mmCIF file of C-alpha atoms in Angstrom:
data_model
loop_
_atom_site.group_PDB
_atom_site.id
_atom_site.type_symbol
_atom_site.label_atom_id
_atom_site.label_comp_id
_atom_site.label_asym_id
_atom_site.label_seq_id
_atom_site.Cartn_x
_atom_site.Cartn_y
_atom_site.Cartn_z
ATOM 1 C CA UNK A 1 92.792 31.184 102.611
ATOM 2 C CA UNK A 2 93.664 35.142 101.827
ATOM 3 C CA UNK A 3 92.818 36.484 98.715
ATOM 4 C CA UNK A 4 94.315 39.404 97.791
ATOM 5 C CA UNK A 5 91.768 41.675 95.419
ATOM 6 C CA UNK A 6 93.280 44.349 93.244
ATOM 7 C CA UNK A 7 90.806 46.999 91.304
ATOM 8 C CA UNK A 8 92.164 48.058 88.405
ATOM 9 C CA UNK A 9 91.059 51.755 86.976
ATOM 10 C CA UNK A 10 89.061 51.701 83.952
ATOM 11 C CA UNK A 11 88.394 54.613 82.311
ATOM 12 C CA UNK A 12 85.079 55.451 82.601
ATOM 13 C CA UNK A 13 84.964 59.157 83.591
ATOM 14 C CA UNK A 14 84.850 62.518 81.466
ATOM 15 C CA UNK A 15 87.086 65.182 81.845
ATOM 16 C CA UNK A 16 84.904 68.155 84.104
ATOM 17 C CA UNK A 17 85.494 71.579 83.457
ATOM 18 C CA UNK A 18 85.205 73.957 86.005
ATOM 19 C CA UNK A 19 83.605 76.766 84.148
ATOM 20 C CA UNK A 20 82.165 75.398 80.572
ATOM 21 C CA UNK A 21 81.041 78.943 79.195
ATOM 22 C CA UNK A 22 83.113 82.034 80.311
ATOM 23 C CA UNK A 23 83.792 85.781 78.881
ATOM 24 C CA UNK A 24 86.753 87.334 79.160
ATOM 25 C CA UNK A 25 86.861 91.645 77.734
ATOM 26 C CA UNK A 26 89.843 92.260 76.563
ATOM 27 C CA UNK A 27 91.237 95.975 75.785
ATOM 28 C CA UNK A 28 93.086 96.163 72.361
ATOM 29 C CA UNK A 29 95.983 97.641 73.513
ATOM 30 C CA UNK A 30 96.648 94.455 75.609
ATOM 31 C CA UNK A 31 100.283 93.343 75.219
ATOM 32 C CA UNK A 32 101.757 90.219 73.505
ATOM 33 C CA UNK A 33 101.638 87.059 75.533
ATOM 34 C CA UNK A 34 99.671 88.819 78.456
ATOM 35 C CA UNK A 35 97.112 85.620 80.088
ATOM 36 C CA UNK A 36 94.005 85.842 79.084
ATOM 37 C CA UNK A 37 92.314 83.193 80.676
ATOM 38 C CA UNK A 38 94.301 81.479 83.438
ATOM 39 C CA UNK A 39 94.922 78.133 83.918
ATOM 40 C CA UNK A 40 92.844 77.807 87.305
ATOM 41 C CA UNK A 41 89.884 79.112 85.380
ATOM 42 C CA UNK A 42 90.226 76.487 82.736
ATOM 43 C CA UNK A 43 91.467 73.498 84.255
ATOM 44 C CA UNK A 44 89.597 70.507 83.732
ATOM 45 C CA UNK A 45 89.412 67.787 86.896
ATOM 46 C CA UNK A 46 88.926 63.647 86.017
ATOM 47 C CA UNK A 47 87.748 61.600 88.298
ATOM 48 C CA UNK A 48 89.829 58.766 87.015
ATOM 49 C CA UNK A 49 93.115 60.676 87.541
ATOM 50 C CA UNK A 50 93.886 61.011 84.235
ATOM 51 C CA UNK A 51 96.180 63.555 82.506
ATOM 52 C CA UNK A 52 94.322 65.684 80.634
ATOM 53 C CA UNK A 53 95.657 66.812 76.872
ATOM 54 C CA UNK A 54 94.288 70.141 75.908
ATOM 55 C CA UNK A 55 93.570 72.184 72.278
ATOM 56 C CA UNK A 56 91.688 74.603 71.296
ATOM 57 C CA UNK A 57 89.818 75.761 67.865
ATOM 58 C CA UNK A 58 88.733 79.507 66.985
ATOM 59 C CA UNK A 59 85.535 79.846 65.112
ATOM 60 C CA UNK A 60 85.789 82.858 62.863
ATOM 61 C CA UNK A 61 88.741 83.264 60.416
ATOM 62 C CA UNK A 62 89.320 86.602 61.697
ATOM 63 C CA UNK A 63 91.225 86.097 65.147
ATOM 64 C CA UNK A 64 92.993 83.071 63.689
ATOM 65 C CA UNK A 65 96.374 83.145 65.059
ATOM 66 C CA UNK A 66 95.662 85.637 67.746
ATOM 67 C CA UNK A 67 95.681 83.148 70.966
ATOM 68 C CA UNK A 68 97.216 80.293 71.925
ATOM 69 C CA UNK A 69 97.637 77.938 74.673
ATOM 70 C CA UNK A 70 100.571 77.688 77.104
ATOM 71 C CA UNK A 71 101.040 73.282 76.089
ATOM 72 C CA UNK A 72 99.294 70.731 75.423
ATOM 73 C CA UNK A 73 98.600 69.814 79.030
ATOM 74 C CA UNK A 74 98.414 73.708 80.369
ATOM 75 C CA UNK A 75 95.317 75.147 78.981
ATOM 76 C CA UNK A 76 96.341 78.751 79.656
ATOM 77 C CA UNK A 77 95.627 81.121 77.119
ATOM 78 C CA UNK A 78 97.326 84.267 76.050
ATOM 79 C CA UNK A 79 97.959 86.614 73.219
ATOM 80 C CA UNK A 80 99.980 85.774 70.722
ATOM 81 C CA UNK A 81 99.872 88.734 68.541
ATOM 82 C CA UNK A 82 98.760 92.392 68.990
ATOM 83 C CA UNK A 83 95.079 92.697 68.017
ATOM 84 C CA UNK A 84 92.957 95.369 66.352
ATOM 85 C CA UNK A 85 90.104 96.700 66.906
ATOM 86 C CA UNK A 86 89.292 97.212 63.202
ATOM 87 C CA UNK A 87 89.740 93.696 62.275
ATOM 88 C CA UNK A 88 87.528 91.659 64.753
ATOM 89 C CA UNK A 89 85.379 92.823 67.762
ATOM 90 C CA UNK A 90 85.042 89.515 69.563
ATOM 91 C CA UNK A 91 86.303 85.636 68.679
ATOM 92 C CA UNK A 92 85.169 82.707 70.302
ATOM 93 C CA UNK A 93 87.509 79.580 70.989
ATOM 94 C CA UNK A 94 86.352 76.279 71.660
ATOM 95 C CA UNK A 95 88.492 74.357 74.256
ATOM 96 C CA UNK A 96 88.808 70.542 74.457
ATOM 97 C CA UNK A 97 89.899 68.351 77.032
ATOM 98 C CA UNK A 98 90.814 64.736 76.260
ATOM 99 C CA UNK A 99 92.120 62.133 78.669
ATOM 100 C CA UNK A 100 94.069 60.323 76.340
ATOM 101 C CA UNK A 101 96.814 61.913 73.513
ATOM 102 C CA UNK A 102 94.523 63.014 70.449
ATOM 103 C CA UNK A 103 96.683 60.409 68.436
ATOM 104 C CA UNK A 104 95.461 57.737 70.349
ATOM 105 C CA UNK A 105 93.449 54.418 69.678
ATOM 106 C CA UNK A 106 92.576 54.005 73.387
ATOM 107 C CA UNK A 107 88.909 54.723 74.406
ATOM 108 C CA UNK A 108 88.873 58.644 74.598
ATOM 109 C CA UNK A 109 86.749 60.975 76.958
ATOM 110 C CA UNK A 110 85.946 64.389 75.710
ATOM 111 C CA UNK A 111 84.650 67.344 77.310
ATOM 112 C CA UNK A 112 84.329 71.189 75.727
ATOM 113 C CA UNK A 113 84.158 74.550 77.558
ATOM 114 C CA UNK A 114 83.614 78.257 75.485
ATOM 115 C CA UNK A 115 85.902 81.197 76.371
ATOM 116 C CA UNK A 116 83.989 84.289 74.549
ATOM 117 C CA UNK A 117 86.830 86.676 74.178
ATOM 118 C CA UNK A 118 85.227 90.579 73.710
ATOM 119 C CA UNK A 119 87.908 93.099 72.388
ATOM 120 C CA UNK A 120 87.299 96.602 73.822
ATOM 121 C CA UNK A 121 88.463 99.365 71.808
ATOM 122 C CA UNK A 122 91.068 102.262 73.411
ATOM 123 C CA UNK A 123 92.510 105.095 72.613
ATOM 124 C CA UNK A 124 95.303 103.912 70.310
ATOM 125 C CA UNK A 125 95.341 106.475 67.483
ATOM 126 C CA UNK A 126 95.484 109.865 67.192
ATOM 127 C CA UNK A 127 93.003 112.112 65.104
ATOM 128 C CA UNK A 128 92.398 112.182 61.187
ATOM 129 C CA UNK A 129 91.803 115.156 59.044
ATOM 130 C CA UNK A 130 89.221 114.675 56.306
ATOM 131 C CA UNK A 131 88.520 113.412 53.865
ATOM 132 C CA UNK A 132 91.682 111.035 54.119
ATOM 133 C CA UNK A 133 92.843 107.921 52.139
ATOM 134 C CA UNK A 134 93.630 104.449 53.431
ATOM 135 C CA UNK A 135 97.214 103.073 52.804
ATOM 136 C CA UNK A 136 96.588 99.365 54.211
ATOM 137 C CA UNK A 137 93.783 96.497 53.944
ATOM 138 C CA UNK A 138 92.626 96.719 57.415
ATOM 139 C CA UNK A 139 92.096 100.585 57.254
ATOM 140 C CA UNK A 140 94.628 101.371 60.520
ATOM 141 C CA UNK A 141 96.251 104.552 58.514
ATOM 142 C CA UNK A 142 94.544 107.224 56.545
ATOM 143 C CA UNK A 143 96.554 109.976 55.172
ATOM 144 C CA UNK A 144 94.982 113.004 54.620
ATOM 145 C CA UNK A 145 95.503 115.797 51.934
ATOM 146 C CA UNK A 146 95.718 119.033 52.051
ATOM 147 C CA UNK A 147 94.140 122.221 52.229
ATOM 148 C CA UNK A 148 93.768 125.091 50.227
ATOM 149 C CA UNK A 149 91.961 128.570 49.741
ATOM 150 C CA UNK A 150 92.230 132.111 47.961
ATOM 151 C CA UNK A 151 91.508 135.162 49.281
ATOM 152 C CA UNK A 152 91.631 138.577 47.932
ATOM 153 C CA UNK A 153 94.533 140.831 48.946
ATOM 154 C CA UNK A 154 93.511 143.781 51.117
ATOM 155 C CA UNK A 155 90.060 142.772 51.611
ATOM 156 C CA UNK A 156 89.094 140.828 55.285
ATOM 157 C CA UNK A 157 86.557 138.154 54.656
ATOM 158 C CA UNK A 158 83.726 138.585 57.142
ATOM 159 C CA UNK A 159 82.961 134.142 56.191
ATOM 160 C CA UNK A 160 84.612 131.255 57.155
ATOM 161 C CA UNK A 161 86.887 130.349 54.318
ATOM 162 C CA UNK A 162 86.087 128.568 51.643
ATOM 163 C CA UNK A 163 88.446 125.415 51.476
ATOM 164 C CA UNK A 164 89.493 122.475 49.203
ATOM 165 C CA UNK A 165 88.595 119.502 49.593
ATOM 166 C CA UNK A 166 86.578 120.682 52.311
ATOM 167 C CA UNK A 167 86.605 122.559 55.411
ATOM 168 C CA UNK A 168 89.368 121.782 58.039
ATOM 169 C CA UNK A 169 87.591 118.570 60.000
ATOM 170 C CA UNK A 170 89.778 115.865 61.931
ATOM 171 C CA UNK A 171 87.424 112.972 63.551
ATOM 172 C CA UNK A 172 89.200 110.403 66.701
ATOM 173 C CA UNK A 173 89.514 107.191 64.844
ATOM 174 C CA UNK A 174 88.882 105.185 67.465
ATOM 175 C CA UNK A 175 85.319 106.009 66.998
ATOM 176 C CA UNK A 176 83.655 104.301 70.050
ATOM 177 C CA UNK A 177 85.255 106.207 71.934
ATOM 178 C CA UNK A 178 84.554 109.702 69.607
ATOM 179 C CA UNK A 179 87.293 111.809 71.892
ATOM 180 C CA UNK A 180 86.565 115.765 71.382
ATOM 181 C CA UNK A 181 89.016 117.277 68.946
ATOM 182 C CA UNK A 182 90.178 120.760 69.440
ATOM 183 C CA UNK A 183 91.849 122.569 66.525
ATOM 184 C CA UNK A 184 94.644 125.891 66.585
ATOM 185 C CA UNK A 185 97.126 126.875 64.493
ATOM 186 C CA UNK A 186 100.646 125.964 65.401
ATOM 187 C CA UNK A 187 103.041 127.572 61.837
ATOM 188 C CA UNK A 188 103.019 129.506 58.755
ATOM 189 C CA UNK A 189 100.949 132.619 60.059
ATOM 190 C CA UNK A 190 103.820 135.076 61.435
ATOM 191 C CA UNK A 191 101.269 138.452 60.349
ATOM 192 C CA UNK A 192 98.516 137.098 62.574
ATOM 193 C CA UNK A 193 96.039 137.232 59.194
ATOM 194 C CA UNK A 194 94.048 133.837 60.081
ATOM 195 C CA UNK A 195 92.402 132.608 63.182
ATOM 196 C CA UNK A 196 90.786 128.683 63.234
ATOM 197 C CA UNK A 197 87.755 128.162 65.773
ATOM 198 C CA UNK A 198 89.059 125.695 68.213
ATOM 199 C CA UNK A 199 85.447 123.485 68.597
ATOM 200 C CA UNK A 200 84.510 124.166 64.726
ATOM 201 C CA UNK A 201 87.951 124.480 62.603
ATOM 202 C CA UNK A 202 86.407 127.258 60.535
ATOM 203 C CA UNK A 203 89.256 129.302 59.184
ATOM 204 C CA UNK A 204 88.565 133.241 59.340
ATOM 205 C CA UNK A 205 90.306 135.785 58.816
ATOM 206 C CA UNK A 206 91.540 138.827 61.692
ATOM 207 C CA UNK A 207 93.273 141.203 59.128
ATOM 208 C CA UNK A 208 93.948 141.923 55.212
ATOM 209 C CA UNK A 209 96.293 140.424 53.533
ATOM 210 C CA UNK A 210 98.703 143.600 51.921
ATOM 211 C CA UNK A 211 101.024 141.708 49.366
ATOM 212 C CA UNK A 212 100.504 138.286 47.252
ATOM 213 C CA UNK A 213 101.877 135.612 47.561
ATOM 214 C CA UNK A 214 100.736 132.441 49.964
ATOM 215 C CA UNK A 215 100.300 131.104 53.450
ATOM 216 C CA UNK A 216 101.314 128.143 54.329
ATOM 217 C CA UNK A 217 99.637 127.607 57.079
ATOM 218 C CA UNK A 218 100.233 124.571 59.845
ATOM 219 C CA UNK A 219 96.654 123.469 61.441
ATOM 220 C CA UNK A 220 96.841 120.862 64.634
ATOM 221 C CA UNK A 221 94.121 119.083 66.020
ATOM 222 C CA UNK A 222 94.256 117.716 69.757
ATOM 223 C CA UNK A 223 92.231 115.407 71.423
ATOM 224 C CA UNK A 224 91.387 117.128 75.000
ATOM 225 C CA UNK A 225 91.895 113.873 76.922
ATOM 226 C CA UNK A 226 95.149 113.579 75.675
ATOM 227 C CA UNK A 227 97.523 115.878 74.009
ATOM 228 C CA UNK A 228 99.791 113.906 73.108
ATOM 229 C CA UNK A 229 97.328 112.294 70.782
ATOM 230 C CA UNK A 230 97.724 114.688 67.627
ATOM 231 C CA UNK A 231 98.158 115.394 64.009
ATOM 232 C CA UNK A 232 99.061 118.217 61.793
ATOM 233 C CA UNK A 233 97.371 119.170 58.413
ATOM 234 C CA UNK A 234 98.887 122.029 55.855
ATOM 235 C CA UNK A 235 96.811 124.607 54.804
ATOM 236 C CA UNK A 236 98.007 126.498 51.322
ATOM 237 C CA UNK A 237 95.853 130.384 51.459
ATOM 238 C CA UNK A 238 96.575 132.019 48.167
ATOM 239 C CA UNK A 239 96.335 135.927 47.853
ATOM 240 C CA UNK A 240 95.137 136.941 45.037
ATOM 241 C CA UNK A 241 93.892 140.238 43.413
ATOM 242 C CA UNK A 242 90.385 140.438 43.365
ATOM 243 C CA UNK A 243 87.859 139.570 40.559
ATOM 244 C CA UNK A 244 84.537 141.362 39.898
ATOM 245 C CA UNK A 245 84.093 140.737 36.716
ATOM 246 C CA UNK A 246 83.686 137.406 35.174
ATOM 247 C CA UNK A 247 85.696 136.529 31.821
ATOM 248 C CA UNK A 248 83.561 136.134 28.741
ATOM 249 C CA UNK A 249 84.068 135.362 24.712
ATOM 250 C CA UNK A 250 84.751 138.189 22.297
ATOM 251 C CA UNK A 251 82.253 136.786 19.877
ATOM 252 C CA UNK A 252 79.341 134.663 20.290
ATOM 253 C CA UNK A 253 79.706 132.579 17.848
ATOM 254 C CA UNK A 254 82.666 131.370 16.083
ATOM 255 C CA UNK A 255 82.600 129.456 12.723
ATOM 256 C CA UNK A 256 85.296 126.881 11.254
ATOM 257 C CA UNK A 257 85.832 125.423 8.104
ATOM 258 C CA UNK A 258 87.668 121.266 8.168
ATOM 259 C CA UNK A 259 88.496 119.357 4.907
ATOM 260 C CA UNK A 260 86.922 116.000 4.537
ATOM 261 C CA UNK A 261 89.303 113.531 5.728
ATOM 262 C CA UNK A 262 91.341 115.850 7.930
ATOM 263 C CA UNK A 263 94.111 113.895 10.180
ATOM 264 C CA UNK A 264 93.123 114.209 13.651
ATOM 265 C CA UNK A 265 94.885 117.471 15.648
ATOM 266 C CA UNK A 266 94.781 118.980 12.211
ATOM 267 C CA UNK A 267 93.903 122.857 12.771
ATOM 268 C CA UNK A 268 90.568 124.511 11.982
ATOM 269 C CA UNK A 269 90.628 127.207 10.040
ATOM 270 C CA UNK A 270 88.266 130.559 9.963
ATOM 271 C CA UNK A 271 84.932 130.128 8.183
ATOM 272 C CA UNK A 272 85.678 132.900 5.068
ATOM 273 C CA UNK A 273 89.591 132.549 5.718
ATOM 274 C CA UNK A 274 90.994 129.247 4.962
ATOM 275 C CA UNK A 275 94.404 130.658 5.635
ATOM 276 C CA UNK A 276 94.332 131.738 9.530
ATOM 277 C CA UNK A 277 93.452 129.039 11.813
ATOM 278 C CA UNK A 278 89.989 129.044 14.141
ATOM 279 C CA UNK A 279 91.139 131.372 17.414
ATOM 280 C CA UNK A 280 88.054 131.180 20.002
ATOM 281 C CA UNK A 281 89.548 134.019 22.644
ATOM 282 C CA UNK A 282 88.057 135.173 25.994
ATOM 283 C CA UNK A 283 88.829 138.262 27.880
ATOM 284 C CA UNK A 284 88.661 139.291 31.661
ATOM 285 C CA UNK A 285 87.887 142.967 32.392
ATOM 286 C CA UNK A 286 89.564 142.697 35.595
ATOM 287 C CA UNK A 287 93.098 142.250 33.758
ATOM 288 C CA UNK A 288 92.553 144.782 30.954
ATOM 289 C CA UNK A 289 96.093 144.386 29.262
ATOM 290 C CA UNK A 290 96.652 140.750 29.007
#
């Protein structure tokens, strides 16, 4: 008598994963559908001979739509969209390996593995002068205003200038990396008058200014690792005659007379002259006819 046996294959093995916890660092600056993980690395084996169905979840809402897999049964990842530093530092995506469809009703084997993605941050951006202003939510742009100073005309400061909103500072926004900034001036100063400290960005001044007017002056900072990593900032100087003498009141005291009931921007008139209106007047000795 031959009796033929045939052993059928029941599903009773797990999907393995070769590596169940890996790290992968990441520079920013990484392109678009670049592999980040490959599928060797993330390939899960059954011992049942199974095809495996793959997906993947990111915790953190932050680097949501950022990777991807290659298809459902090719658990390659890449990059799906450019990151940025700025908006997450690190994500970490949970990959599952089935060895049925996730749709279906037939005993299922599950296994997980962690991919803990880093994002390193690289020189993308070139300096900022501040105090600057943010255009956009995830604070990638910040446009910075301008300058501005007086000096007095034939008269050499021996100071760094005094400048609005501040004095000339530009930081490397991609602050991890804190690139040295060097500053000189690249327009607007044809006489020579001003000179700006490369390291510092103090402003100072070589010569007198000889007529009035104003300097528009064009200030660049560079980042010495790269030059072609720059920006430009204006810088109004205004020459102006020179003031030793500050303005002050004719009188001390000035008295007014109002009706009860007045309309408002109704004028005030002199206390003792109900006819001529309330005129509180200042002088300046250093302008002695106006």
């Amino acid at each position: 008598l031959e009796i033929i046996v045939t052993i059928l294959n029941v599903n009773d093995n797990s999907p393995v994963f070769k590596e169940t916890n890996l790290t992968r660092v990441v520079p920013e600056d990484t392109e678009v559908n670049a592999t980040i993980v490959a599928r060797e690395d993330l390939r899960a084996n059954d011992a049942d001979l199974d095809t495996i169905f793959y997906e993947f979840r990111t915790t953190g809402p932050d680097a949501d739509g950022y990777f991807a897999i290659k298809g459902v049964n090719n658990p390659e990842i890449y990059l799906q969209k450019a990151l940025n530093y700025e908006k997450f530092k690190s994500a970490t995506l949970v990959v599952y390996a089935r060895d049925r469809p996730v749709d279906s009703t037939d005993l299922t084997h599950t296994a997980t593995a962690t991919v803990n993605i880093m994002i390193k941050q690289v020189d993308t951006r070139p300096p900022w002068f501040l105090p600057c202003t943010f255009i956009n939510t995830d604070n990638s742009i910040c446009i910075s205003s301008p300058y501005s100073g007086r000096v007095n005309i034939s008269e050499v400061s021996k100071e760094p200038l005094v400048l609005e909103p501040g004095p000339i500072y530009a930081v490397d926004p991609d602050y991890t990396l804190n690139e040295k900034i060097v500053y000189r001036i690249v327009g607007g100063d044809t006489d020579k008058v001003f000179s700006v400290d490369a390291d510092t960005g103090n402003l100072t001044m070589n010569k007198a200014a000889t007529s009035p007017g104003s300097y528009l002056l064009q200030v660049m900072a560079t980042q010495v690792n790269n030059i072609q990593k720059y920006s430009v900032v204006s810088v109004e100087i205004k020459v102006i005659n020179k003031s030793d003498y500050a303005p002050y009141f004719e009188s001390r005291i000035y008295s007014g007379i109002v009706s009860v009931g007045l309309a408002p921007r109704s004028f005030v008139f002199q206390a003792g002259d109900p006819s001529s209106p309330l005129m509180i007047t200042a002088v300046d000795d250093d302008f002695p006819n106006v």
